[in-house]
Short mmCIF file of C-alpha atoms in Angstrom, two decimals:
data_model
loop_
_atom_site.label_atom_id
_atom_site.label_comp_id
_atom_site.label_asym_id
_atom_site.label_seq_id
_atom_site.Cartn_x
_atom_site.Cartn_y
_atom_site.Cartn_z
CA UNK A 1 -26.76 18.83 -5.94
CA UNK A 2 -29.17 20.18 -8.76
CA UNK A 3 -31.85 18.10 -10.24
CA UNK A 4 -29.86 18.25 -13.74
CA UNK A 5 -26.83 17.00 -11.86
CA UNK A 6 -28.70 14.14 -10.40
CA UNK A 7 -30.16 13.12 -13.67
CA UNK A 8 -26.78 13.23 -15.46
CA UNK A 9 -25.12 11.12 -12.79
CA UNK A 10 -28.17 8.54 -13.06
CA UNK A 11 -27.99 8.40 -16.90
CA UNK A 12 -24.31 7.91 -16.74
CA UNK A 13 -24.08 5.43 -13.98
CA UNK A 14 -26.98 3.14 -15.31
CA UNK A 15 -25.28 1.86 -18.38
CA UNK A 16 -22.11 1.02 -16.34
CA UNK A 17 -23.95 -0.83 -13.54
CA UNK A 18 -25.77 -2.98 -16.56
CA UNK A 19 -22.28 -3.47 -18.02
CA UNK A 20 -21.04 -4.61 -14.44
CA UNK A 21 -23.81 -7.32 -14.15
CA UNK A 22 -23.36 -8.36 -17.60
CA UNK A 23 -19.54 -8.77 -16.85
CA UNK A 24 -20.13 -10.71 -13.64
CA UNK A 25 -22.31 -13.36 -15.39
CA UNK A 26 -19.30 -14.03 -17.77
CA UNK A 27 -17.33 -17.20 -16.56
CA UNK A 28 -13.91 -16.37 -14.90
CA UNK A 29 -12.08 -18.56 -17.30
CA UNK A 30 -13.72 -16.37 -20.12
CA UNK A 31 -12.87 -13.22 -18.40
CA UNK A 32 -9.24 -14.38 -17.94
CA UNK A 33 -8.57 -14.51 -21.68
CA UNK A 34 -6.30 -12.28 -23.34
CA UNK A 35 -9.22 -10.25 -25.11
CA UNK A 36 -11.53 -9.88 -22.32
CA UNK A 37 -8.68 -8.69 -20.26
CA UNK A 38 -8.20 -5.99 -22.70
CA UNK A 39 -11.82 -5.12 -22.54
CA UNK A 40 -11.30 -4.77 -18.72
CA UNK A 41 -8.35 -2.54 -19.31
CA UNK A 42 -10.36 -0.20 -21.54
CA UNK A 43 -13.34 -0.09 -19.11
CA UNK A 44 -11.00 0.85 -16.17
CA UNK A 45 -8.99 3.50 -18.13
CA UNK A 46 -12.23 4.88 -19.97
CA UNK A 47 -14.75 4.95 -17.33
CA UNK A 48 -13.46 4.15 -13.78
CA UNK A 49 -9.75 5.27 -13.42
CA UNK A 50 -10.79 9.09 -12.84
CA UNK A 51 -13.90 8.49 -10.92
CA UNK A 52 -13.88 9.81 -7.14
CA UNK A 53 -10.73 9.70 -5.53
CA UNK A 54 -11.12 8.92 -1.74
CA UNK A 55 -8.46 9.03 0.82
CA UNK A 56 -8.79 7.42 4.30
CA UNK A 57 -6.53 6.35 7.04
CA UNK A 58 -7.32 2.94 6.93
CA UNK A 59 -4.72 0.15 7.92
CA UNK A 60 -4.70 -3.07 9.67
CA UNK A 61 -2.03 -5.48 11.06
CA UNK A 62 -0.63 -8.49 9.09
CA UNK A 63 -2.28 -6.77 6.00
CA UNK A 64 -0.30 -8.81 3.25
CA UNK A 65 1.32 -11.92 4.92
CA UNK A 66 3.05 -13.13 1.73
CA UNK A 67 4.77 -9.71 1.34
CA UNK A 68 5.64 -9.67 5.03
CA UNK A 69 7.36 -13.06 4.63
CA UNK A 70 9.50 -11.86 1.56
CA UNK A 71 10.58 -8.98 3.65
CA UNK A 72 11.67 -10.94 6.40
CA UNK A 73 13.65 -13.18 4.05
CA UNK A 74 15.25 -10.09 2.43
CA UNK A 75 16.41 -9.08 5.88
CA UNK A 76 18.76 -12.07 5.86
CA UNK A 77 21.11 -10.42 3.30
CA UNK A 78 22.16 -7.92 6.00
CA UNK A 79 25.28 -8.69 7.97
CA UNK A 80 25.06 -10.29 11.04
CA UNK A 81 24.77 -7.93 13.98
CA UNK A 82 24.21 -5.19 11.48
CA UNK A 83 22.01 -2.35 11.43
CA UNK A 84 18.72 -1.77 9.34
CA UNK A 85 16.93 1.57 9.10
CA UNK A 86 13.10 1.61 7.98
CA UNK A 87 10.73 4.24 7.38
CA UNK A 88 6.94 4.10 6.85
CA UNK A 89 5.55 6.93 4.62
CA UNK A 90 2.00 7.60 5.14
CA UNK A 91 2.18 5.44 8.44
CA UNK A 92 -1.35 6.25 9.21
CA UNK A 93 -2.10 4.51 12.88
CA UNK A 94 1.29 2.39 12.61
CA UNK A 95 -0.02 -0.92 12.29
CA UNK A 96 1.53 -1.54 8.87
CA UNK A 97 4.92 -0.35 10.44
CA UNK A 98 4.76 -2.71 13.34
CA UNK A 99 3.67 -5.47 11.11
CA UNK A 100 6.79 -5.32 9.08
CA UNK A 101 9.01 -4.78 12.25
CA UNK A 102 7.33 -7.82 13.60
CA UNK A 103 8.40 -9.76 10.43
CA UNK A 104 11.98 -8.45 10.39
CA UNK A 105 12.82 -8.56 13.83
CA UNK A 106 11.39 -12.17 14.20
CA UNK A 107 13.62 -13.40 11.16
CA UNK A 108 16.88 -11.51 12.43
CA UNK A 109 16.81 -11.06 16.00
CA UNK A 110 20.65 -9.97 15.88
CA UNK A 111 19.74 -6.83 13.55
CA UNK A 112 19.60 -3.59 15.39
CA UNK A 113 16.50 -2.22 13.66
CA UNK A 114 15.67 1.55 13.86
CA UNK A 115 12.32 2.96 12.28
CA UNK A 116 10.28 6.03 11.53
CA UNK A 117 6.68 6.49 10.85
CA UNK A 118 5.52 9.61 8.96
CA UNK A 119 2.23 10.96 8.09
CA UNK A 120 0.64 14.25 7.38
CA UNK A 121 -2.10 13.89 9.94
CA UNK A 122 -0.76 14.70 13.47
CA UNK A 123 -3.90 12.77 14.95
CA UNK A 124 -3.04 9.63 13.48
CA UNK A 125 0.81 9.80 14.23
CA UNK A 126 -0.19 10.21 17.85
CA UNK A 127 -2.01 7.05 17.88
CA UNK A 128 0.61 5.17 16.29
CA UNK A 129 3.20 6.60 18.81
CA UNK A 130 0.86 5.17 21.55
CA UNK A 131 0.52 1.99 19.76
CA UNK A 132 -2.81 1.16 21.54
CA UNK A 133 -5.79 -0.31 19.67
CA UNK A 134 -9.09 -1.39 20.35
CA UNK A 135 -10.65 -4.42 18.82
CA UNK A 136 -13.37 -3.46 16.01
CA UNK A 137 -12.94 0.31 16.71
CA UNK A 138 -10.95 2.54 14.22
CA UNK A 139 -8.19 4.39 15.95
CA UNK A 140 -7.92 7.06 13.49
CA UNK A 141 -11.04 9.19 14.34
CA UNK A 142 -10.23 12.68 14.29
CA UNK A 143 -7.56 12.44 11.59
CA UNK A 144 -7.45 14.66 8.20
CA UNK A 145 -9.44 11.85 6.48
CA UNK A 146 -11.93 9.16 7.05
CA UNK A 147 -10.86 6.54 9.70
CA UNK A 148 -11.95 3.54 7.43
CA UNK A 149 -12.24 -0.05 9.32
CA UNK A 150 -10.62 -0.96 12.39
CA UNK A 151 -6.78 -2.03 12.68
CA UNK A 152 -7.83 -4.90 14.70
CA UNK A 153 -10.80 -7.10 14.22
CA UNK A 154 -12.03 -9.35 17.27
CA UNK A 155 -11.43 -12.48 15.23
CA UNK A 156 -8.00 -11.60 14.62
CA UNK A 157 -6.96 -10.87 18.44
CA UNK A 158 -5.42 -14.38 19.09
CA UNK A 159 -3.59 -14.26 15.72
CA UNK A 160 -1.64 -11.39 17.30
CA UNK A 161 -0.77 -12.32 20.30
CA UNK A 162 3.08 -12.07 19.63
CA UNK A 163 2.55 -8.29 18.55
CA UNK A 164 -0.31 -7.06 20.79
CA UNK A 165 -0.95 -7.33 24.64
CA UNK A 166 -4.32 -6.73 26.12
CA UNK A 167 -4.87 -4.07 28.82
CA UNK A 168 -7.40 -4.24 31.43
CA UNK A 169 -9.84 -2.06 29.70
CA UNK A 170 -10.17 -4.47 26.67
CA UNK A 171 -7.79 -2.30 24.35
CA UNK A 172 -4.65 -3.84 22.94
CA UNK A 173 -1.07 -2.32 23.08
CA UNK A 174 2.01 -3.09 20.87
CA UNK A 175 4.73 -4.85 22.63
CA UNK A 176 7.80 -3.04 23.90
CA UNK A 177 10.16 -5.22 21.84
CA UNK A 178 8.40 -3.67 18.60
CA UNK A 179 7.98 -0.18 19.94
CA UNK A 180 11.75 0.21 20.70
CA UNK A 181 13.65 2.56 18.41
CA UNK A 182 10.92 3.81 16.62
CA UNK A 183 10.27 7.58 16.11
CA UNK A 184 7.06 8.92 14.71
CA UNK A 185 6.61 12.42 13.08
CA UNK A 186 4.26 14.58 11.25
CA UNK A 187 5.41 14.96 7.88
CA UNK A 188 3.78 15.69 4.21
CA UNK A 189 5.16 12.93 1.55
CA UNK A 190 5.19 15.63 -1.33
CA UNK A 191 7.51 17.84 1.02
CA UNK A 192 10.71 18.19 -1.04
CA UNK A 193 12.50 18.43 2.34
CA UNK A 194 11.43 14.81 3.42
CA UNK A 195 14.77 13.39 2.48
CA UNK A 196 16.82 15.79 4.69
CA UNK A 197 14.27 15.07 7.70
CA UNK A 198 14.38 11.18 7.55
CA UNK A 199 17.66 10.48 5.72
CA UNK A 200 18.33 7.48 3.63
CA UNK A 201 16.96 4.19 4.77
CA UNK A 202 17.33 0.52 4.00
CA UNK A 203 13.72 -0.08 3.48
CA UNK A 204 10.91 2.51 2.64
CA UNK A 205 7.06 1.52 2.72
CA UNK A 206 4.90 3.99 0.78
CA UNK A 207 1.48 2.02 0.57
CA UNK A 208 -1.96 3.13 -0.16
CA UNK A 209 -1.70 6.89 0.01
CA UNK A 210 -0.74 7.92 -3.61
CA UNK A 211 -3.71 6.30 -5.37
CA UNK A 212 -6.15 8.92 -4.49
CA UNK A 213 -3.82 11.74 -5.57
CA UNK A 214 -4.18 13.48 -8.93
CA UNK A 215 -1.41 11.85 -11.28
CA UNK A 216 0.82 14.94 -11.43
CA UNK A 217 1.11 14.99 -7.61
CA UNK A 218 1.26 11.25 -7.32
CA UNK A 219 4.23 11.20 -9.81
CA UNK A 220 5.93 13.99 -7.89
CA UNK A 221 5.32 12.31 -4.51
CA UNK A 222 6.49 8.83 -5.85
CA UNK A 223 9.69 10.47 -6.97
CA UNK A 224 10.17 12.03 -3.80
CA UNK A 225 9.77 9.03 -1.63
CA UNK A 226 12.37 6.95 -3.98
CA UNK A 227 14.94 9.82 -2.76
CA UNK A 228 14.63 8.03 0.68
CA UNK A 229 15.77 4.60 -0.43
CA UNK A 230 19.73 3.94 0.00
CA UNK A 231 21.38 2.45 -2.80
CA UNK A 232 20.92 -1.51 -2.32
CA UNK A 233 17.71 -0.82 -0.10
CA UNK A 234 14.33 -1.47 -0.86
CA UNK A 235 11.18 0.46 -1.70
CA UNK A 236 7.66 -1.08 -0.91
CA UNK A 237 5.07 0.61 -3.02
CA UNK A 238 1.56 -0.30 -3.56
CA UNK A 239 -1.93 1.41 -3.98
CA UNK A 240 -0.85 3.57 -6.73
CA UNK A 241 -1.85 3.98 -10.21
CA UNK A 242 -0.30 1.22 -12.39
CA UNK A 243 0.56 3.14 -15.14
CA UNK A 244 2.06 5.94 -13.34
CA UNK A 245 4.28 3.40 -11.07
CA UNK A 246 5.18 1.75 -13.93
CA UNK A 247 6.60 4.62 -15.95
CA UNK A 248 8.52 6.25 -12.94
CA UNK A 249 10.02 3.02 -11.53
CA UNK A 250 11.00 1.70 -14.97
CA UNK A 251 12.85 4.94 -15.78
CA UNK A 252 14.67 4.86 -12.36
CA UNK A 253 17.52 2.84 -10.70
CA UNK A 254 14.71 0.52 -9.01
CA UNK A 255 14.27 -3.04 -10.48
CA UNK A 256 11.41 -5.23 -9.20
CA UNK A 257 11.71 -7.96 -6.72
CA UNK A 258 10.00 -11.00 -7.99
CA UNK A 259 10.00 -13.37 -5.17
CA UNK A 260 6.70 -14.70 -4.74
CA UNK A 261 5.31 -11.71 -6.95
CA UNK A 262 1.86 -13.59 -7.84
CA UNK A 263 1.31 -14.48 -4.12
CA UNK A 264 1.78 -10.87 -3.08
CA UNK A 265 -0.29 -9.49 -5.68
CA UNK A 266 -3.33 -12.00 -5.01
CA UNK A 267 -3.04 -11.50 -1.28
CA UNK A 268 -5.50 -8.73 -0.45
CA UNK A 269 -8.82 -9.98 -1.29
CA UNK A 270 -10.49 -6.47 -0.39
CA UNK A 271 -9.15 -5.09 -3.62
CA UNK A 272 -11.62 -6.98 -5.66
CA UNK A 273 -14.03 -5.62 -8.21
CA UNK A 274 -11.71 -5.01 -11.22
CA UNK A 275 -12.20 -3.41 -13.49
CA UNK A 276 -15.22 -1.57 -12.07
CA UNK A 277 -13.83 -0.37 -8.66
CA UNK A 278 -10.87 2.03 -8.85
CA UNK A 279 -9.00 0.81 -5.95
CA UNK A 280 -9.36 -2.78 -7.11
CA UNK A 281 -6.37 -5.03 -7.80
CA UNK A 282 -5.71 -5.69 -11.64
CA UNK A 283 -5.18 -9.32 -12.37
CA UNK A 284 -1.73 -10.20 -12.98
CA UNK A 285 -0.95 -10.42 -16.78
CA UNK A 286 2.52 -11.78 -17.78
CA UNK A 287 1.76 -11.09 -21.48
CA UNK A 288 1.99 -7.18 -20.29
CA UNK A 289 5.39 -5.99 -22.00
CA UNK A 290 6.52 -4.25 -18.57
CA UNK A 291 4.53 -6.94 -16.17
CA UNK A 292 7.57 -7.14 -13.77
CA UNK A 293 7.28 -3.61 -12.93
CA UNK A 294 3.67 -3.33 -13.12
CA UNK A 295 2.69 -6.02 -10.91
CA UNK A 296 5.65 -5.94 -8.49
CA UNK A 297 5.11 -4.22 -4.89
CA UNK A 298 8.94 -4.61 -3.80
CA UNK A 299 11.79 -2.79 -5.83
CA UNK A 300 15.52 -2.69 -5.10
CA UNK A 301 17.59 0.32 -5.51
CA UNK A 302 20.38 -0.75 -7.72
CA UNK A 303 23.85 0.51 -7.01
CA UNK A 304 25.10 3.37 -8.94
#
């Protein structure tokens, strides 16, 4: 990097750092006022939204408990002894899909659940297929993107005993009742042939991989993923630009599911730092005209 470019970055970043320090000294009650919320949105859209976009394979088990709880409750709508088809797009090393399977199968042991996990990286798909993880060690080393943090922390092992079983070497393996009827494949979420490969699903997970994409590609990818959802089925989508998500979903057959919306939105503490961090969670604002679409994570495909 040239000295000129380094100087430019320093000059550009220093005022932002100073403004962030000032922002964080403002009491939370003041930052939550409508005028300060508009200031935060201006800061994010003007200075932060188009900063460096960083993709990783990071995922972990039971990432959003309120979300998993609602999905388990939605499974109660399926007929007794019926079938439920699930697809996880951008599945990474599988922790998210296994977590959703746990929530659904625990709530509805009578359902025959089949699942498909798809990711662009063959290396992480193989990890997901094996379903073996080491505490405090990321399993995605060797994938296309950065591995990120570990799928399982040592402190969380005891809370995951119904999902993971210990192996003699100290690793943890997903239990067989969650691995049954799961197919893993390498696929590109932006590929228009995705729907023909996977078929329509009752539940589609599409979390935390579209955010780093450029807007045009992310919009096409979201529309592509939406085609996987069967009428009446559900789409779970998070970690994508909120303006883009709102525009695409509002113009579609999908409608937001508002059950425990606020708890789901507030659950991931790792998404702090708004409006100064690109991937941070914007605070839920019900005065926003399209708040139901903007701040939901679950959407249902209405019948045509």
